[in-house]
CSV table of C-alpha atoms and ligand atoms in Angstrom, one decimal:
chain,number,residue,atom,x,y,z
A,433,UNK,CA,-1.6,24.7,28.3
A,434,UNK,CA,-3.3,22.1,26.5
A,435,UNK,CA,-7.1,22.7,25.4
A,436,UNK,CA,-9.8,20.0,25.0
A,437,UNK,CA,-12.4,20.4,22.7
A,438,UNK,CA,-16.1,20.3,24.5
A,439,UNK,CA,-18.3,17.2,24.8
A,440,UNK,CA,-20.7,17.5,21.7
A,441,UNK,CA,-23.7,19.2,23.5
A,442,UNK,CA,-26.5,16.4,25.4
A,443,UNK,CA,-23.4,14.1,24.9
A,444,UNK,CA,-24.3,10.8,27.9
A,445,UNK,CA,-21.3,9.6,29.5
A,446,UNK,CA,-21.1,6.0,30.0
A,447,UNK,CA,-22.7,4.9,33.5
A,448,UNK,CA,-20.1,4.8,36.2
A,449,UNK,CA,-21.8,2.1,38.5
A,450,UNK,CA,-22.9,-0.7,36.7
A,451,UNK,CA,-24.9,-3.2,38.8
A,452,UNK,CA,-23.8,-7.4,39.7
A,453,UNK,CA,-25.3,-8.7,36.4
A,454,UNK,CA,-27.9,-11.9,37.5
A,455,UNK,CA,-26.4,-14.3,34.7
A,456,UNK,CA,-22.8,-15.6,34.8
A,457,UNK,CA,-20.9,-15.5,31.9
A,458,UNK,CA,-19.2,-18.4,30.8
A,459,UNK,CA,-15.6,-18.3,31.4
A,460,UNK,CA,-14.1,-17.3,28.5
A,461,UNK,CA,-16.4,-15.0,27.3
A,462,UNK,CA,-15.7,-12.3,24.8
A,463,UNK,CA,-17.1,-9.1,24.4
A,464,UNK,CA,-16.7,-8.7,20.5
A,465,UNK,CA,-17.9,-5.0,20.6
A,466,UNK,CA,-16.6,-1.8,22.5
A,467,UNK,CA,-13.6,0.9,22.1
A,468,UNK,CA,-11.5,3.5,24.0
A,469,UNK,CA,-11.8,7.6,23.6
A,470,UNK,CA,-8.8,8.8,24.0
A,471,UNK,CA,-8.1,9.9,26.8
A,472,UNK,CA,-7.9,13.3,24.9
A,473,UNK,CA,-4.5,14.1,26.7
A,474,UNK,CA,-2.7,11.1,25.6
A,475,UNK,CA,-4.7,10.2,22.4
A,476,UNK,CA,-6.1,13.3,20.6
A,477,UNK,CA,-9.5,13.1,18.7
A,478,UNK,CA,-9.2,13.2,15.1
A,479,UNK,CA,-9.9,16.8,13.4
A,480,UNK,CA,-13.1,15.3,11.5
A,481,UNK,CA,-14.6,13.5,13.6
A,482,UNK,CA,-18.6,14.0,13.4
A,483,UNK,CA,-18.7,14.0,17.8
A,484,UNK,CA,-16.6,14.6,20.6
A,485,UNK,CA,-17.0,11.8,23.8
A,486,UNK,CA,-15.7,12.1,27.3
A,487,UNK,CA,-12.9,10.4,27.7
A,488,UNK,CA,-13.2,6.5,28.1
A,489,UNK,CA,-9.8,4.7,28.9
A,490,UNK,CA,-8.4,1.6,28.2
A,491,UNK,CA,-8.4,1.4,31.9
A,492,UNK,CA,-11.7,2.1,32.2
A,493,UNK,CA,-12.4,-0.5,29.9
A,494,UNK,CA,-10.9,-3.4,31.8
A,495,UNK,CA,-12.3,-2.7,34.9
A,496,UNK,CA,-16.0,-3.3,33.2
A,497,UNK,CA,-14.5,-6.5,31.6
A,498,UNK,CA,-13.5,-8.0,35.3
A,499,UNK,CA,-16.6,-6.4,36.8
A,500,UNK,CA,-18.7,-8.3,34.4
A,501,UNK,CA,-16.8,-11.2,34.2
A,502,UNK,CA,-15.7,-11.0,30.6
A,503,UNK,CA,-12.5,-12.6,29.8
A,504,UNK,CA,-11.6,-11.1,26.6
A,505,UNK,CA,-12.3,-7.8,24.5
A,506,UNK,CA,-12.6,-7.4,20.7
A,507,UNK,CA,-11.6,-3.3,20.8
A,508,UNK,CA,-13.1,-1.7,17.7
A,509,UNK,CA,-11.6,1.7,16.4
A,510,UNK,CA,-14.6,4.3,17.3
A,511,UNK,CA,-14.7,7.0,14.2
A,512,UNK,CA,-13.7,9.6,16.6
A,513,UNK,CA,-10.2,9.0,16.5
A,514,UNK,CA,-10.5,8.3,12.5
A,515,UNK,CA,-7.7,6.2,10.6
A,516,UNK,CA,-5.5,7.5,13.9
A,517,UNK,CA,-5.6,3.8,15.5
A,518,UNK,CA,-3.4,5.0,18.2
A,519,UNK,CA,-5.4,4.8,21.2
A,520,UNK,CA,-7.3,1.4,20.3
A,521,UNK,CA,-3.4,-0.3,19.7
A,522,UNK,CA,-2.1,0.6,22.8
A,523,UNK,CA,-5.0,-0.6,24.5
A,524,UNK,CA,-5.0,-3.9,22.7
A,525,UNK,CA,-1.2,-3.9,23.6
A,526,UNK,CA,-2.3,-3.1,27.5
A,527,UNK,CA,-4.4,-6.4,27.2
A,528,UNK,CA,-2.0,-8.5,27.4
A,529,UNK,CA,-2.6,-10.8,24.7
A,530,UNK,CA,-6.6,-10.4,26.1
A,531,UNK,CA,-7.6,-7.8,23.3
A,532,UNK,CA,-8.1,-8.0,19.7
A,533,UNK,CA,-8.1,-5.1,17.1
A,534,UNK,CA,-10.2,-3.7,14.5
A,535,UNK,CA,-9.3,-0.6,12.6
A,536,UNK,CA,-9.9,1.9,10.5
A,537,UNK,CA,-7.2,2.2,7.4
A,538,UNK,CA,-6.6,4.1,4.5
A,539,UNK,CA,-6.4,2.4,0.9
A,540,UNK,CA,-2.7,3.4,0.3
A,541,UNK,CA,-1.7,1.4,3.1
A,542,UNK,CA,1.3,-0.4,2.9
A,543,UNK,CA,2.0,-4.1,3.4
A,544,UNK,CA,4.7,-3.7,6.1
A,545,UNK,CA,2.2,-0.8,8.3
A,546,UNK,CA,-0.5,-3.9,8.2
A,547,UNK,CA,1.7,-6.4,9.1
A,548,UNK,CA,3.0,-4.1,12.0
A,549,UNK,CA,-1.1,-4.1,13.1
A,550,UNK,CA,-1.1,-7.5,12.6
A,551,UNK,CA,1.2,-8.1,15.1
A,552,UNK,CA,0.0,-5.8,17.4
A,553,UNK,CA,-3.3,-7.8,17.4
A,554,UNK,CA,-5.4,-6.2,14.9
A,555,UNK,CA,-7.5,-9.2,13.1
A,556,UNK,CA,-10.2,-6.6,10.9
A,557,UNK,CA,-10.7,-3.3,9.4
A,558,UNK,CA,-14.3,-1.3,9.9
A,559,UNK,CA,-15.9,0.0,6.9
A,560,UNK,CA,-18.7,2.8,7.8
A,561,UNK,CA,-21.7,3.6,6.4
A,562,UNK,CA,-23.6,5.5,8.8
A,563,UNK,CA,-23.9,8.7,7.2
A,564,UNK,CA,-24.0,10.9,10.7
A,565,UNK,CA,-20.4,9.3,11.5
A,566,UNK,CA,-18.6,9.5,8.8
A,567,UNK,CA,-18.3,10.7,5.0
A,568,UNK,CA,-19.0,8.0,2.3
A,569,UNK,CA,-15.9,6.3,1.2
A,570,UNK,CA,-15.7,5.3,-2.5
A,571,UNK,CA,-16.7,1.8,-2.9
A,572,UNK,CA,-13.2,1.3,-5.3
A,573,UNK,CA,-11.6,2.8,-1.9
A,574,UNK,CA,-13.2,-0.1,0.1
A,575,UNK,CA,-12.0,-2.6,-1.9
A,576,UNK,CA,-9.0,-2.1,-2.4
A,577,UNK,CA,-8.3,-2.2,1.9
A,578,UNK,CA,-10.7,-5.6,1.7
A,579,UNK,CA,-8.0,-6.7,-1.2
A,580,UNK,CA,-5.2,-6.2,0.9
A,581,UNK,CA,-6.2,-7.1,4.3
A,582,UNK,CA,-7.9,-10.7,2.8
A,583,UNK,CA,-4.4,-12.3,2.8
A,584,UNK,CA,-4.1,-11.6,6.6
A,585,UNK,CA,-6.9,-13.8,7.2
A,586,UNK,CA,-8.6,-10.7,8.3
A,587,UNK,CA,-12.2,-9.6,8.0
A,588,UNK,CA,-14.3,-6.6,7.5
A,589,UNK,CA,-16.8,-5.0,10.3
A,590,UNK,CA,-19.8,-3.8,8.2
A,591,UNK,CA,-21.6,-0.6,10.3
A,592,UNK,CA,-24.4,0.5,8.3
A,593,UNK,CA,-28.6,1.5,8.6
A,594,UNK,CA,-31.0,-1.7,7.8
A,595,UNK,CA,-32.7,0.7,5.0
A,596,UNK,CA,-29.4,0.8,3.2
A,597,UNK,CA,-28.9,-3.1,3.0
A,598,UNK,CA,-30.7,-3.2,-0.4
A,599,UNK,CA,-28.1,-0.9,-2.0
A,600,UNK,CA,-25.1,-1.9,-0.6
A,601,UNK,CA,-25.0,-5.9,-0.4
A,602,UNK,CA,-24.0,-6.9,-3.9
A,603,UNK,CA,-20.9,-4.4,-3.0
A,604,UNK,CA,-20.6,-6.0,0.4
A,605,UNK,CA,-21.2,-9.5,-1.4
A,606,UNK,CA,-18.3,-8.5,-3.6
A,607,UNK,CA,-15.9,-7.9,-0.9
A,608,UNK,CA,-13.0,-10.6,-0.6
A,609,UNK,CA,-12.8,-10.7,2.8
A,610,UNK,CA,-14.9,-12.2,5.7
A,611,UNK,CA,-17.8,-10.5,6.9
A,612,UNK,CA,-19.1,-9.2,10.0
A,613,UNK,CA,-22.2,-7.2,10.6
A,614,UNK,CA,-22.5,-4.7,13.8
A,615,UNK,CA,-25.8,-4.6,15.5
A,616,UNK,CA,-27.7,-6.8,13.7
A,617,UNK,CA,-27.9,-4.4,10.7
A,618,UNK,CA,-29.6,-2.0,12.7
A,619,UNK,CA,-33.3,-3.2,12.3
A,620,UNK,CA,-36.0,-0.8,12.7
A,621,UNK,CA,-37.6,-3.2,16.0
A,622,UNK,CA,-41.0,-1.5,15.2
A,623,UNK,CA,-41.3,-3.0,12.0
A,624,UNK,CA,-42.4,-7.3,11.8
A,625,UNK,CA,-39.7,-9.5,12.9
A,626,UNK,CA,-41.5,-11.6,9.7
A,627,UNK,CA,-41.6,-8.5,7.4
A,628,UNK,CA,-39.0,-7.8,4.7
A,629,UNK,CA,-36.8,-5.9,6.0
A,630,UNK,CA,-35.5,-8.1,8.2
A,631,UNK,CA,-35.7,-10.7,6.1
A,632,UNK,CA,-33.5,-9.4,3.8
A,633,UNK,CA,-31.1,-9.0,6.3
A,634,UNK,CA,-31.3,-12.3,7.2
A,635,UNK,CA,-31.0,-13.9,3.6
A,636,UNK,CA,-27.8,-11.4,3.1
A,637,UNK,CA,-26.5,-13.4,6.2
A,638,UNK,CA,-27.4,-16.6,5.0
A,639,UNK,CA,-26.2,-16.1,1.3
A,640,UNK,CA,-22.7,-14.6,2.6
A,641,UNK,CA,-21.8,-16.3,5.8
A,642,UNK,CA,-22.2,-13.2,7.8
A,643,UNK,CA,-21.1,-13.2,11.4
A,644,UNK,CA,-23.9,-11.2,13.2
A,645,UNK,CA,-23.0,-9.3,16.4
A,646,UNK,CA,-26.3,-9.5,18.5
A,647,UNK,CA,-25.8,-5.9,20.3
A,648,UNK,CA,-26.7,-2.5,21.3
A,649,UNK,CA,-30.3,-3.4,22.2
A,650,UNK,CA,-29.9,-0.1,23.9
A,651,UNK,CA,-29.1,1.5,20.5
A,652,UNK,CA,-32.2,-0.2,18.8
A,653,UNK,CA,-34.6,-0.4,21.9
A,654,UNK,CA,-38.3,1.7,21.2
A,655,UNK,CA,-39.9,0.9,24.0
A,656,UNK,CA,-36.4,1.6,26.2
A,657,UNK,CA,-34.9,-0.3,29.2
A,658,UNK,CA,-37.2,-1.4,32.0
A,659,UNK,CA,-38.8,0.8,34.8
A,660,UNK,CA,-37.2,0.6,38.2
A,661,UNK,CA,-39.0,-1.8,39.4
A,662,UNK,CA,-36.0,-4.2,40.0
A,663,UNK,CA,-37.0,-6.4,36.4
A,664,UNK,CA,-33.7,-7.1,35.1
A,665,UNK,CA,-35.3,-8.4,31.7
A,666,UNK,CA,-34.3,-5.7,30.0
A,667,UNK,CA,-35.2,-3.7,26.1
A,668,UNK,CA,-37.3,-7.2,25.1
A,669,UNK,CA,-38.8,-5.2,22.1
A,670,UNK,CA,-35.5,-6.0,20.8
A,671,UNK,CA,-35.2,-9.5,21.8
A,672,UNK,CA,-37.2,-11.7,19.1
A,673,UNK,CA,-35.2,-9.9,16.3
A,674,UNK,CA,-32.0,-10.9,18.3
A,675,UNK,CA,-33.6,-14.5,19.4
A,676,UNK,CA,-34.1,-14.9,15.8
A,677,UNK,CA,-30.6,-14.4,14.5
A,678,UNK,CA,-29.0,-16.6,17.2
A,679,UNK,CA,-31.4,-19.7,16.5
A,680,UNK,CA,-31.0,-19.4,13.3
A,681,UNK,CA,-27.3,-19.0,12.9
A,682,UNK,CA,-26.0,-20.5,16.2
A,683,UNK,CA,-22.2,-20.6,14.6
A,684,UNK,CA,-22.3,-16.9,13.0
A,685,UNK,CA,-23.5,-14.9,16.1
A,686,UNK,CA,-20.9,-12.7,18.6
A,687,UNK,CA,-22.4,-10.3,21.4
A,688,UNK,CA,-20.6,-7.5,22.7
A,689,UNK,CA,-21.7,-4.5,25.3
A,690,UNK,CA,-20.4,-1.4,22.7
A,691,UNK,CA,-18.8,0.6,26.0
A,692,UNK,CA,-18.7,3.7,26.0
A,693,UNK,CA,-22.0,3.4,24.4
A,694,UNK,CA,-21.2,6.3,22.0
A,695,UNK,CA,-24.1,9.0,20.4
A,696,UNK,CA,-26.8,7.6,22.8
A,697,UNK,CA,-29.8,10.3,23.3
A,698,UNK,CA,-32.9,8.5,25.4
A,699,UNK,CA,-29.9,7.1,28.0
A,700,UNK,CA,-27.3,5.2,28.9
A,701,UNK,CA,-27.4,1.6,30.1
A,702,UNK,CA,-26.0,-0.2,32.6
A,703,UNK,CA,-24.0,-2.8,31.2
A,704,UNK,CA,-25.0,-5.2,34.2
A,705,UNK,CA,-28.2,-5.1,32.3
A,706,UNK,CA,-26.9,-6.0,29.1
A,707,UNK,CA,-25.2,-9.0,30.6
A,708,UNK,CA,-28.7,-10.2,31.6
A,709,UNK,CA,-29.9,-9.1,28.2
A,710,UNK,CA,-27.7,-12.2,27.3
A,711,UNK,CA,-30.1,-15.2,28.5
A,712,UNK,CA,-33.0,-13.8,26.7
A,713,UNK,CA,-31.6,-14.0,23.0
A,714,UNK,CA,-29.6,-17.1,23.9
A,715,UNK,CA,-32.1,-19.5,25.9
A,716,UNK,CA,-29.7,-22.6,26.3
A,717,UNK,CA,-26.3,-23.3,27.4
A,718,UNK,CA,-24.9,-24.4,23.7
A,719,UNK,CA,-26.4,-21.3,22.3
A,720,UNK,CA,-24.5,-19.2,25.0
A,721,UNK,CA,-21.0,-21.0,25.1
A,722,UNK,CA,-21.1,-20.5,21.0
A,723,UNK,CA,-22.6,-17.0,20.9
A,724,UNK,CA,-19.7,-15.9,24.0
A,725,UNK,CA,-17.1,-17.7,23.8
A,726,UNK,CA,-16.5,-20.2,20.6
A,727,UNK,CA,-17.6,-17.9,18.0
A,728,UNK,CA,-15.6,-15.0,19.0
A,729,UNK,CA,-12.6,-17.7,19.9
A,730,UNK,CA,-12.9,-19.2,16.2
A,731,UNK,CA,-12.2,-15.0,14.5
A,732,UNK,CA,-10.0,-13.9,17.2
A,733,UNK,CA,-8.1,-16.5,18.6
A,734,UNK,CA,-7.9,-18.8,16.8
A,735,UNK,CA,-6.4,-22.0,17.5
A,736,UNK,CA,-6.5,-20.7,21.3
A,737,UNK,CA,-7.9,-22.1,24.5
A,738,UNK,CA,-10.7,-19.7,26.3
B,2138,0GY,C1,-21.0,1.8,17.8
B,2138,0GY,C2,-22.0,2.8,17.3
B,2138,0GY,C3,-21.9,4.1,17.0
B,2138,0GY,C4,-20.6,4.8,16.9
B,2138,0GY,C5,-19.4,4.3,16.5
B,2138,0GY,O1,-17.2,4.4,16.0
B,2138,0GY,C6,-18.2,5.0,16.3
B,2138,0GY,O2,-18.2,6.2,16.4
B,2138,0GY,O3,-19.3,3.0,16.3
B,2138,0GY,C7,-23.1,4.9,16.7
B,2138,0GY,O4,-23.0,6.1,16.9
B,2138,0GY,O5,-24.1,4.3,16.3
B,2138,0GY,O6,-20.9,0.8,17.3
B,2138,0GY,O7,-20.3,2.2,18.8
């Protein structure tokens, strides 16, 4: 019999009952951020892994997508399963040309194991620097994948605290490759929207042509998601940081809901709410249709109709 290793204690399973989001997507859009666990019994977790998540299917993942009327998903390897890209690949597969790829490689990857990706629908690789997920990769390590995925056309997903932008970006600046950022860098939302760690951030976009992905306000939320009292405007501490990103790069923005939500403590959202999260950081139909739908087209499907 086949044994499954416990959920890591306090471990929040994502919410099962997500409400009838208030704003419509636009048809077409993408959700450029979320992944697949396992499930365990098809796709095991990968022996040094820093958590263990309930399961969360591929399944499970496109019944969100119709519920919330997203169109397309951007499936990002999730550090559980490590450079084992299983589980995100047949999911991508499942989509039916309605999924993208990103995974996690090793350096001595051959050509013809990229070009296999590639065709499966893999258009980046994620490089980690979130010290609780994963241990540090050598930078030479890092660029030696960024060296040999740049002739794809691929890019590289940047995961990483806002406190270690300073030492990082001349590496990250260095990289051959596209860039794009997760979560907005992970601001501290306590700190000014004016002060300089943001700014930083925002000059490193600037400087580099970043591609920002406006999530996780759940992740970066202080003040938490609204009381009960049937306000759908939901985590707005996080909203001027995200507000500020979109109107200032309009062209370099992608949103995504990051289902299953993984390592949340304070609680998990419901994505219904992060639908309507949507309208606050992007105030006008242009900014919507190119945060949703043509940014995410332009790096994922390129060339394609939504
Ligand atoms: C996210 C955020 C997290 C986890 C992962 O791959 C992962 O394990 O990405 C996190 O714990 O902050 O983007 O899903």
């Amino acid at each position: 019999m086949t044994t499954f290793a416990p959920k890591t204690p306090g471990w929040l399973d994502w919410y099962p009952g997500p409400s009838e989001p208030a704003f419509r997507l636009p048809h077409g859009t993408v959700d450029a951020h979320c992944h697949v666990f396992g499930p365990q019994a098809e796709f095991p977790l990968a022996p040094e892994r820093k958590y263990t998540p309930c399961d969360a299917s591929k399944d499970q993942l496109f019944a969100l997508r119709d519920h919330l009327g997203i169109t397309r998903n951007v499936i990002v390897q999730a550090t559980c399963h490590g450079a084992d890209n299983s589980a995100m690949l047949d999911a991508v597969r499942a989509a039916g040309g309605r999924a993208r790829g990103v995974a996690t490689v090793p350096p001595d990857i051959g050509e013809r194991e990229l070009r296999e990706l590639d065709a499966a629908g893999v258009r980046g690789v994620r490089f980690n620097f979130v010290r609780r997920l994963v241990d540090a990769s050598p930078a030479d390590a890092l660029s030696t994948i960024a060296k040999k995925i740049a002739p794809l056309g691929w890019h590289v997903v940047l995961y990483f605290e806002s406190a270690d932008l300073e030492e990082l970006e001349d590496f990250f600046g260095s990289l051959p490759a596209p860039l794009v950022v997760d979560h907005m860098g992970r601001p501290d939302v306590s700190k000014p929207l004016h002060g300089p760690e943001f700014s930083r951030f925002l000059r490193f976009v600037d400087r580099n042509e970043v591609q920002v992905k406006v999530s996780c306000p759940e992740r970066l939320t202080v003040t938490g998601p609204p009381a009960l009292d049937g306000e759908r405007h939901a985590y707005t501490d996080v909203v001027p940081f995200a507000r500020r990103v979109v109107e200032e790069f309009p062209d370099q923005v992608l949103w995504g809901t990051d289902w299953p939500h993984p390592n949340l403590k304070s609680h998990m959202p419901d994505d219904g709410l992060l639908v309507d999260y949507v309208p606050q950081i992007a105030v006008t139909g242009e900014q919507q249709r190119k945060l949703l739908v043509d940014n995410p087209m332009r790096l994922y499907w390129p060339g394609e109709t939504a």
